[in-house]
PDB file of C-alpha atoms in Angstrom:
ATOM      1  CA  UNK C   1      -8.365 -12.898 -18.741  1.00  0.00           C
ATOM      2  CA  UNK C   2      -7.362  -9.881 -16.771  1.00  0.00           C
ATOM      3  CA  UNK C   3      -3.877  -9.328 -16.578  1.00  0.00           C
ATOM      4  CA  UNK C   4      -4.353  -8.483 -12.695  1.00  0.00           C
ATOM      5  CA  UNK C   5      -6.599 -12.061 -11.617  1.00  0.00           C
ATOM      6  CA  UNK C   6      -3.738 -13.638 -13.877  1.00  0.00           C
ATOM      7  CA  UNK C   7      -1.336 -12.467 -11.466  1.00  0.00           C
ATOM      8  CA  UNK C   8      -3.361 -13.407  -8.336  1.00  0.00           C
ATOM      9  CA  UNK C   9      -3.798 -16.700  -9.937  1.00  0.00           C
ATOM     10  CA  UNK C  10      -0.058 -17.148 -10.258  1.00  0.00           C
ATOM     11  CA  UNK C  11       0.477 -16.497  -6.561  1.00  0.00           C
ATOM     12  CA  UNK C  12      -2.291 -18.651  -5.720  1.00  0.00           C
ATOM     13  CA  UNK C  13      -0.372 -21.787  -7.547  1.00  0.00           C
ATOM     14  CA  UNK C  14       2.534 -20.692  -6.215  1.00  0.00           C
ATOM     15  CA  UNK C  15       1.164 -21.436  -2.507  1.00  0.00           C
ATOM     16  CA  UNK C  16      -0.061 -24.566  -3.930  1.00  0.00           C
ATOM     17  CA  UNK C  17       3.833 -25.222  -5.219  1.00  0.00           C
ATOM     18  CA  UNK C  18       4.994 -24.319  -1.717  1.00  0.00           C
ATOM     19  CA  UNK C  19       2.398 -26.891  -0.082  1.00  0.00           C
ATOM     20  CA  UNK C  20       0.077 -24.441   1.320  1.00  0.00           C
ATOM     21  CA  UNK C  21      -3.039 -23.259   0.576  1.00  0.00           C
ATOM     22  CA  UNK C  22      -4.118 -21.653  -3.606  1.00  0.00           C
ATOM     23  CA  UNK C  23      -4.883 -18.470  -2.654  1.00  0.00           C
ATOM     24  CA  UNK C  24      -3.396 -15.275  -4.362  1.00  0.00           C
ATOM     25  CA  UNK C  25      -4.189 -11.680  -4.175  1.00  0.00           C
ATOM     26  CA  UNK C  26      -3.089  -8.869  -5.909  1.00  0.00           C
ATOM     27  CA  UNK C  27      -3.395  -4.733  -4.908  1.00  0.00           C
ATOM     28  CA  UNK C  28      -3.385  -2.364  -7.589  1.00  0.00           C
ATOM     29  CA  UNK C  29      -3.253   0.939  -7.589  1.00  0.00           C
ATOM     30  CA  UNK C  30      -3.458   3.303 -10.860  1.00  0.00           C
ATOM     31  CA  UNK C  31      -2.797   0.463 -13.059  1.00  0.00           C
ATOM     32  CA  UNK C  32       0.493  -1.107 -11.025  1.00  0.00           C
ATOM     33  CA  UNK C  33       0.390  -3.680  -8.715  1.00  0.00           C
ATOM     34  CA  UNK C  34       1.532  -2.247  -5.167  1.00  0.00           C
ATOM     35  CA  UNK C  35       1.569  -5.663  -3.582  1.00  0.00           C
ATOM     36  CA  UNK C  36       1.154  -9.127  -4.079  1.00  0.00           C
ATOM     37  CA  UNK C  37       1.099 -12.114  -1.850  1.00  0.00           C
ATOM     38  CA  UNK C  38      -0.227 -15.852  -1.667  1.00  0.00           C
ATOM     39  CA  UNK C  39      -2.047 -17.519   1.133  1.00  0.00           C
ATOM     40  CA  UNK C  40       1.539 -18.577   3.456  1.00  0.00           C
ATOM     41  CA  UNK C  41      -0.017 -19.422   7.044  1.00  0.00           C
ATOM     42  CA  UNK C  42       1.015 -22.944   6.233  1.00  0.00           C
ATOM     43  CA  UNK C  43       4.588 -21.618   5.369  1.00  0.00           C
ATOM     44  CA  UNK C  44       5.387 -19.190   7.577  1.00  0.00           C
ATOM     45  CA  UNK C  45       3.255 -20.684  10.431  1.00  0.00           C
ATOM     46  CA  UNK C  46       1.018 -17.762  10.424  1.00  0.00           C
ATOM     47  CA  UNK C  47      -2.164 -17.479  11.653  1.00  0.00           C
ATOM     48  CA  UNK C  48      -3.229 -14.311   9.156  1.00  0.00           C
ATOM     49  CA  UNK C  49      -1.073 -14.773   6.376  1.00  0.00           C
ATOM     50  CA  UNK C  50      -3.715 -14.994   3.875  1.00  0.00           C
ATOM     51  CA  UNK C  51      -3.395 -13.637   0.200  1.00  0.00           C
ATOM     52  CA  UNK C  52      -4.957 -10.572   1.076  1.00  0.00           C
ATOM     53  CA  UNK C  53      -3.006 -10.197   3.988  1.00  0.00           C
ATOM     54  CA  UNK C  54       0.428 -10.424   2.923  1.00  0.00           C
ATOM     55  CA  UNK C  55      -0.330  -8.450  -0.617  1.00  0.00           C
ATOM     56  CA  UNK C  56      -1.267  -5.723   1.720  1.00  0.00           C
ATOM     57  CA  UNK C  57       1.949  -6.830   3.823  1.00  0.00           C
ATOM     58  CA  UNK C  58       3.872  -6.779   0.634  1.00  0.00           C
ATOM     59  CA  UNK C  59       2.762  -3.589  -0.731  1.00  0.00           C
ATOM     60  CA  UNK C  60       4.042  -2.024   2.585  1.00  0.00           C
ATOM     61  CA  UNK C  61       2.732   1.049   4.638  1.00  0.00           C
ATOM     62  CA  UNK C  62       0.480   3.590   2.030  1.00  0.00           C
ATOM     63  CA  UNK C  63      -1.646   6.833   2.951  1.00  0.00           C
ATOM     64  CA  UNK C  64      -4.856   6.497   3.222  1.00  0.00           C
ATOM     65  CA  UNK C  65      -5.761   8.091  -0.103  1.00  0.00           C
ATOM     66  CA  UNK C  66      -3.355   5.865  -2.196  1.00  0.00           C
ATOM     67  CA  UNK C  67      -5.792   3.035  -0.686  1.00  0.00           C
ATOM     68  CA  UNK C  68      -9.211   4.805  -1.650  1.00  0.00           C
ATOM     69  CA  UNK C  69      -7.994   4.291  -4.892  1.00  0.00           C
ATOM     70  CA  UNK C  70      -6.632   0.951  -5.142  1.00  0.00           C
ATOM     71  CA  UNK C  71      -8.186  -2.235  -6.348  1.00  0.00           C
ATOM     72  CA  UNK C  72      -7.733  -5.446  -4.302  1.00  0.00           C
ATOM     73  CA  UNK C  73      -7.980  -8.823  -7.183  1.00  0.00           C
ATOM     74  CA  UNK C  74      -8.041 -12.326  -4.872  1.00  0.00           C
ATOM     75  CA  UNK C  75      -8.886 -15.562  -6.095  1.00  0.00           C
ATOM     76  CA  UNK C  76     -11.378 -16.525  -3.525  1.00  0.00           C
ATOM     77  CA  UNK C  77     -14.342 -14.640  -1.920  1.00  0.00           C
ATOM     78  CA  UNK C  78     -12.421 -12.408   1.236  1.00  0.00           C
ATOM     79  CA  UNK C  79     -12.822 -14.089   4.473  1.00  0.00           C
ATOM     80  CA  UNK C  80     -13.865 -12.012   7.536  1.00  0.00           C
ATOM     81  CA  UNK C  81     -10.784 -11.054   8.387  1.00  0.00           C
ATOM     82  CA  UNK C  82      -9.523  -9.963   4.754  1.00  0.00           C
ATOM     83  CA  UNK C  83     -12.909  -8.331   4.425  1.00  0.00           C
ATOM     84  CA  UNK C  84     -11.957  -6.266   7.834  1.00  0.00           C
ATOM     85  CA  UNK C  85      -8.925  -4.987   6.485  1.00  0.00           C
ATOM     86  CA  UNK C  86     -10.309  -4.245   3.303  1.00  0.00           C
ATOM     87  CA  UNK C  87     -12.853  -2.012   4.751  1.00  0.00           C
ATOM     88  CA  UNK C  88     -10.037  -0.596   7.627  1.00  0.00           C
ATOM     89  CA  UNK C  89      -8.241   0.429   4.354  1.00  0.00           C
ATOM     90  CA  UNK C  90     -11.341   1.707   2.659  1.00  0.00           C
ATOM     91  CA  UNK C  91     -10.294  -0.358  -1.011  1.00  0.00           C
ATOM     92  CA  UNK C  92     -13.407   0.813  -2.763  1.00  0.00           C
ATOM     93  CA  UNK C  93     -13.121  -2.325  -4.867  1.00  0.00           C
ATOM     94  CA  UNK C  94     -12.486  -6.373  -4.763  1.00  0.00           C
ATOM     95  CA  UNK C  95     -12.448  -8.311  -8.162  1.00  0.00           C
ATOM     96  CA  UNK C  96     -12.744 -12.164  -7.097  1.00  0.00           C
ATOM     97  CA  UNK C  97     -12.120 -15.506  -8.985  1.00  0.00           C
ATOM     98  CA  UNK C  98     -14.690 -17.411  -8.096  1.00  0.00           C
ATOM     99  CA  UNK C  99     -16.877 -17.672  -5.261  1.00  0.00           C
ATOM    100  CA  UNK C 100     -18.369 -20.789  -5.537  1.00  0.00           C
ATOM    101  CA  UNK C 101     -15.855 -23.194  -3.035  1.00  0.00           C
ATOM    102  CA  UNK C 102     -16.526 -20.240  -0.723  1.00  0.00           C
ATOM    103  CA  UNK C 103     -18.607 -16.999  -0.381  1.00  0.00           C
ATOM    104  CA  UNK C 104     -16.536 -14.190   2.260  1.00  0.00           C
ATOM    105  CA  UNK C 105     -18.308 -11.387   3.369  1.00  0.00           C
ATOM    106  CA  UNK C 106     -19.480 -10.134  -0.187  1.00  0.00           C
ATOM    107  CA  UNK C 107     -22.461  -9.058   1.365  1.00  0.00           C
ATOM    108  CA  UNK C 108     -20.842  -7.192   3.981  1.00  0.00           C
ATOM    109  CA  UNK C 109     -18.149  -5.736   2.285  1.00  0.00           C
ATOM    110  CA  UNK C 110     -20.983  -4.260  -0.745  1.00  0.00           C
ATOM    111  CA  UNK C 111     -23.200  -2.867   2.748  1.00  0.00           C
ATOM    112  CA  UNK C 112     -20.333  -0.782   3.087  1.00  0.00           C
ATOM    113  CA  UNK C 113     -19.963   0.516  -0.314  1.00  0.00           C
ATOM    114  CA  UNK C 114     -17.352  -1.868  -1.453  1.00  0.00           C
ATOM    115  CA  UNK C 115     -17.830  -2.584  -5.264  1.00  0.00           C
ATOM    116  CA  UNK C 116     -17.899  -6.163  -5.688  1.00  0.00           C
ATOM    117  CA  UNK C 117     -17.224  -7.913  -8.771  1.00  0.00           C
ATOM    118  CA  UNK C 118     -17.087 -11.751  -8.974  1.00  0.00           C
ATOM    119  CA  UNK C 119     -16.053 -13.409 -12.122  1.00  0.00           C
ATOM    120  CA  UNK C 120     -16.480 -17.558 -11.567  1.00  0.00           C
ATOM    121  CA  UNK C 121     -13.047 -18.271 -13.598  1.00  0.00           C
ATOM    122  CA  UNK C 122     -12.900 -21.537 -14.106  1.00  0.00           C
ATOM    123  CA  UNK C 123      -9.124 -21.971 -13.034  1.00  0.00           C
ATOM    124  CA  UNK C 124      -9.790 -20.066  -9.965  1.00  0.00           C
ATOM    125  CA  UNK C 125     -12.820 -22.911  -9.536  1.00  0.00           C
ATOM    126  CA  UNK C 126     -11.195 -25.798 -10.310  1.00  0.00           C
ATOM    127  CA  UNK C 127      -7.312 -24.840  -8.410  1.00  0.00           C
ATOM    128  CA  UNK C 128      -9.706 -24.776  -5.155  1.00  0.00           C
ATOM    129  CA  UNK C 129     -12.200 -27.521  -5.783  1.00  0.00           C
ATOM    130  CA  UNK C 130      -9.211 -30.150  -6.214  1.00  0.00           C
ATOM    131  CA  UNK C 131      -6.887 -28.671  -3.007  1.00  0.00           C
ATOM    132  CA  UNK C 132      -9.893 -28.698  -1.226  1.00  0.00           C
ATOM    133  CA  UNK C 133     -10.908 -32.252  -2.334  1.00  0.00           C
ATOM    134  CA  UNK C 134      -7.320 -33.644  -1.594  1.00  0.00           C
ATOM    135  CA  UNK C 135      -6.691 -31.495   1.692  1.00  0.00           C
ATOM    136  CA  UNK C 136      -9.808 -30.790   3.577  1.00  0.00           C
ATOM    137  CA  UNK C 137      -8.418 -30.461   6.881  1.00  0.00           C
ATOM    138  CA  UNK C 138      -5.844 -27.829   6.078  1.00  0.00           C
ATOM    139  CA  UNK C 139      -9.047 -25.956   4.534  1.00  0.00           C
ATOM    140  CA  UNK C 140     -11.548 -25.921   7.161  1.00  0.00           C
ATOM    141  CA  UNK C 141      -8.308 -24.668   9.336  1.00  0.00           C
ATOM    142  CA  UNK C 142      -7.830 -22.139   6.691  1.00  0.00           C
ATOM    143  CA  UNK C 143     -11.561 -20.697   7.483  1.00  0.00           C
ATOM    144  CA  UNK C 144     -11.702 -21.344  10.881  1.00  0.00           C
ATOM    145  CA  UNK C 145     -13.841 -24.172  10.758  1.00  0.00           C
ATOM    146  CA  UNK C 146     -13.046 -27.526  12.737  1.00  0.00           C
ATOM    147  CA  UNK C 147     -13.163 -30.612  10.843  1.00  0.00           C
ATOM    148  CA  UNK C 148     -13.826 -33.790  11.639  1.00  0.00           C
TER     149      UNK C 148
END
């Protein structure tokens, strides 16, 4: 496995660890990761603490062309809002764990010349299948969706 997902994946269990939501991200740039950051909305009662979000939060301000060269590595297909930011920041590529619990704007994000690579690891499948299984309330709030 890549050392980079490996590294989202261990800040995706670490929200699970913290009771939140098992998503982790990792930004890269030139071969170091700049930022990383787990989904935390549940923790920090945010309402866009994603993983994306706070590895970009975490990596802290960059210039524009440090960004055109970075690579963003999440567990989960990017939401809209992740995807936004993603193309605000002009990361000319996303590596993502699975896609299978939930598909972003891939579709979107490759319209605007994003290279999209998904890789359907099974621990990136199966750490999402099961939260979402035991907590599928907290995940529809996650994506916006209500639930009833």
């Amino acid at each position: 496995m890549d050392l980079f997902m490996r590294a989202a994946i261990e800040e995706a269990q670490k929200g699970l660890e913290e009771n939140g939501i098992p998503i982790g991200s990792v930004l890269v740039y030139n071969g170091k990761v700049l930022g990383r950051g787990h989904n935390r909305r549940m923790q920090k009662g945010s309402v866009i603490l994603h993983g994306e979000m706070d590895a970009f939060e975490n990596a802290g301000r960059q210039t524009a062309s440090v960004y055109k060269e970075c690579v963003l590595y999440t567990t989960l297909s990017p939401c809209p809002m992740c995807s936004g930011a993603i193309l605000l920041y002009g990361i000319p590529k996303v590596v993502i764990g699975e896609n299978k619990t939930f598909t972003g704007e891939e579709e979107h994000l490759k319209l605007r010349g994003v290279e999209v690579e998904v890789l359907q690891d099974e621990t990136c499948i199966n750490m999402m299948t099961k939260f979402i299984k035991d907590k599928p309330a907290l995940w529809y709030e996650d994506i916006g969706i209500q639930h009833s």
